Amino acid sequence: MSATPRVSIAFCTQCRWLLRAGWMAQELLSTFGTELGEVALVPGTGGVFKVEVDGTLVWERERDGGFPDAAELKRRVRDVIAPEKSLGHSEKKSTAPEA
């Protein structure tokens, strides 16, 4: 993993998903700041919406069944770039009883 990971968000221009991609980029930059080296918006066609971190696919619209909510995308990106990082209130609460 590089010192400053690159996130790419590929989105369909035909579907007009630029605003959604831009919002996801803003959410990631707000959460991770300088822990990320770059967040790139990559225009595409054919219904594409996928998010990669240094080439590792973390979300793909067809594979994962639609679009991620911001909290889920942040968790998946965090798991790749900084698994030890707490996301605070964005973190899912465990439903398992504590031992």
PDB file of N, CA and C in Angstrom, residues 64-97:
ATOM      1  N   ASP A  64     -22.525  -5.284  -6.145  1.00  0.00           N
ATOM      2  CA  ASP A  64     -22.956  -5.011  -4.780  1.00  0.00           C
ATOM      3  C   ASP A  64     -24.410  -4.567  -4.662  1.00  0.00           C
ATOM      4  N   GLY A  65     -25.126  -4.523  -5.772  1.00  0.00           N
ATOM      5  CA  GLY A  65     -26.555  -4.251  -5.731  1.00  0.00           C
ATOM      6  C   GLY A  65     -26.926  -2.795  -5.536  1.00  0.00           C
ATOM      7  N   GLY A  66     -26.452  -1.940  -6.401  1.00  0.00           N
ATOM      8  CA  GLY A  66     -26.830  -0.528  -6.337  1.00  0.00           C
ATOM      9  C   GLY A  66     -25.693   0.351  -5.882  1.00  0.00           C
ATOM     10  N   PHE A  67     -26.064   1.380  -5.155  1.00  0.00           N
ATOM     11  CA  PHE A  67     -25.092   2.372  -4.706  1.00  0.00           C
ATOM     12  C   PHE A  67     -24.860   2.233  -3.209  1.00  0.00           C
ATOM     13  N   PRO A  68     -23.639   2.519  -2.764  1.00  0.00           N
ATOM     14  CA  PRO A  68     -23.380   2.462  -1.323  1.00  0.00           C
ATOM     15  C   PRO A  68     -23.916   3.701  -0.631  1.00  0.00           C
ATOM     16  N   ASP A  69     -24.272   3.561   0.645  1.00  0.00           N
ATOM     17  CA  ASP A  69     -24.481   4.784   1.411  1.00  0.00           C
ATOM     18  C   ASP A  69     -23.098   5.245   1.858  1.00  0.00           C
ATOM     19  N   ALA A  70     -23.002   6.471   2.290  1.00  0.00           N
ATOM     20  CA  ALA A  70     -21.695   7.047   2.623  1.00  0.00           C
ATOM     21  C   ALA A  70     -20.983   6.257   3.715  1.00  0.00           C
ATOM     22  N   ALA A  71     -21.714   5.841   4.743  1.00  0.00           N
ATOM     23  CA  ALA A  71     -21.097   5.117   5.856  1.00  0.00           C
ATOM     24  C   ALA A  71     -20.497   3.796   5.392  1.00  0.00           C
ATOM     25  N   GLU A  72     -21.214   3.051   4.560  1.00  0.00           N
ATOM     26  CA  GLU A  72     -20.707   1.768   4.068  1.00  0.00           C
ATOM     27  C   GLU A  72     -19.474   1.967   3.197  1.00  0.00           C
ATOM     28  N   LEU A  73     -19.487   2.967   2.329  1.00  0.00           N
ATOM     29  CA  LEU A  73     -18.323   3.228   1.484  1.00  0.00           C
ATOM     30  C   LEU A  73     -17.115   3.617   2.331  1.00  0.00           C
ATOM     31  N   LYS A  74     -17.322   4.437   3.333  1.00  0.00           N
ATOM     32  CA  LYS A  74     -16.221   4.827   4.220  1.00  0.00           C
ATOM     33  C   LYS A  74     -15.636   3.612   4.925  1.00  0.00           C
ATOM     34  N   ARG A  75     -16.496   2.705   5.390  1.00  0.00           N
ATOM     35  CA  ARG A  75     -16.004   1.483   6.051  1.00  0.00           C
ATOM     36  C   ARG A  75     -15.152   0.657   5.100  1.00  0.00           C
ATOM     37  N   ARG A  76     -15.632   0.502   3.870  1.00  0.00           N
ATOM     38  CA  ARG A  76     -14.888  -0.327   2.909  1.00  0.00           C
ATOM     39  C   ARG A  76     -13.558   0.303   2.523  1.00  0.00           C
ATOM     40  N   VAL A  77     -13.532   1.614   2.355  1.00  0.00           N
ATOM     41  CA  VAL A  77     -12.271   2.296   2.043  1.00  0.00           C
ATOM     42  C   VAL A  77     -11.337   2.213   3.248  1.00  0.00           C
ATOM     43  N   ARG A  78     -11.864   2.467   4.435  1.00  0.00           N
ATOM     44  CA  ARG A  78     -11.057   2.366   5.656  1.00  0.00           C
ATOM     45  C   ARG A  78     -10.427   0.986   5.801  1.00  0.00           C
ATOM     46  N   ASP A  79     -11.200  -0.060   5.507  1.00  0.00           N
ATOM     47  CA  ASP A  79     -10.686  -1.421   5.650  1.00  0.00           C
ATOM     48  C   ASP A  79      -9.479  -1.679   4.756  1.00  0.00           C
ATOM     49  N   VAL A  80      -9.356  -0.932   3.672  1.00  0.00           N
ATOM     50  CA  VAL A  80      -8.215  -1.080   2.767  1.00  0.00           C
ATOM     51  C   VAL A  80      -7.052  -0.182   3.195  1.00  0.00           C
ATOM     52  N   ILE A  81      -7.332   1.078   3.534  1.00  0.00           N
ATOM     53  CA  ILE A  81      -6.234   2.022   3.766  1.00  0.00           C
ATOM     54  C   ILE A  81      -5.785   2.133   5.222  1.00  0.00           C
ATOM     55  N   ALA A  82      -6.675   1.898   6.165  1.00  0.00           N
ATOM     56  CA  ALA A  82      -6.331   2.086   7.584  1.00  0.00           C
ATOM     57  C   ALA A  82      -7.277   1.273   8.462  1.00  0.00           C
ATOM     58  N   PRO A  83      -7.147  -0.063   8.458  1.00  0.00           N
ATOM     59  CA  PRO A  83      -8.097  -0.920   9.186  1.00  0.00           C
ATOM     60  C   PRO A  83      -8.232  -0.577  10.667  1.00  0.00           C
ATOM     61  N   GLU A  84      -7.214   0.020  11.247  1.00  0.00           N
ATOM     62  CA  GLU A  84      -7.253   0.346  12.678  1.00  0.00           C
ATOM     63  C   GLU A  84      -8.001   1.643  12.974  1.00  0.00           C
ATOM     64  N   LYS A  85      -8.319   2.419  11.945  1.00  0.00           N
ATOM     65  CA  LYS A  85      -8.953   3.733  12.130  1.00  0.00           C
ATOM     66  C   LYS A  85     -10.410   3.584  12.557  1.00  0.00           C
ATOM     67  N   SER A  86     -10.789   4.346  13.573  1.00  0.00           N
ATOM     68  CA  SER A  86     -12.188   4.395  13.993  1.00  0.00           C
ATOM     69  C   SER A  86     -12.924   5.425  13.142  1.00  0.00           C
ATOM     70  N   LEU A  87     -14.127   5.098  12.757  1.00  0.00           N
ATOM     71  CA  LEU A  87     -14.946   6.034  11.998  1.00  0.00           C
ATOM     72  C   LEU A  87     -15.982   6.720  12.875  1.00  0.00           C
ATOM     73  N   GLY A  88     -15.852   6.567  14.158  1.00  0.00           N
ATOM     74  CA  GLY A  88     -16.756   7.233  15.086  1.00  0.00           C
ATOM     75  C   GLY A  88     -18.193   6.801  14.904  1.00  0.00           C
ATOM     76  N   HIS A  89     -19.096   7.763  14.780  1.00  0.00           N
ATOM     77  CA  HIS A  89     -20.523   7.461  14.691  1.00  0.00           C
ATOM     78  C   HIS A  89     -20.908   6.732  13.408  1.00  0.00           C
ATOM     79  N   SER A  90     -20.025   6.744  12.397  1.00  0.00           N
ATOM     80  CA  SER A  90     -20.310   6.029  11.147  1.00  0.00           C
ATOM     81  C   SER A  90     -20.137   4.521  11.294  1.00  0.00           C
ATOM     82  N   GLU A  91     -19.479   4.118  12.358  1.00  0.00           N
ATOM     83  CA  GLU A  91     -19.185   2.711  12.596  1.00  0.00           C
ATOM     84  C   GLU A  91     -20.466   1.961  12.921  1.00  0.00           C
ATOM     85  N   LYS A  92     -20.652   0.786  12.331  1.00  0.00           N
ATOM     86  CA  LYS A  92     -21.818  -0.043  12.675  1.00  0.00           C
ATOM     87  C   LYS A  92     -21.668  -0.565  14.090  1.00  0.00           C
ATOM     88  N   LYS A  93     -22.738  -0.527  14.808  1.00  0.00           N
ATOM     89  CA  LYS A  93     -22.751  -1.099  16.143  1.00  0.00           C
ATOM     90  C   LYS A  93     -22.946  -2.603  16.040  1.00  0.00           C
ATOM     91  N   SER A  94     -22.208  -3.349  16.829  1.00  0.00           N
ATOM     92  CA  SER A  94     -22.335  -4.793  16.841  1.00  0.00           C
ATOM     93  C   SER A  94     -23.665  -5.188  17.450  1.00  0.00           C
ATOM     94  N   THR A  95     -24.325  -6.178  16.842  1.00  0.00           N
ATOM     95  CA  THR A  95     -25.594  -6.673  17.389  1.00  0.00           C
ATOM     96  C   THR A  95     -25.358  -7.902  18.284  1.00  0.00           C
ATOM     97  N   ALA A  96     -24.114  -8.371  18.319  1.00  0.00           N
ATOM     98  CA  ALA A  96     -23.798  -9.544  19.154  1.00  0.00           C
ATOM     99  C   ALA A  96     -23.695  -9.110  20.612  1.00  0.00           C
ATOM    100  N   PRO A  97     -24.184  -9.949  21.525  1.00  0.00           N
ATOM    101  CA  PRO A  97     -24.057  -9.620  22.950  1.00  0.00           C
ATOM    102  C   PRO A  97     -22.589  -9.645  23.373  1.00  0.00           C
TER     103      PRO A  97
END
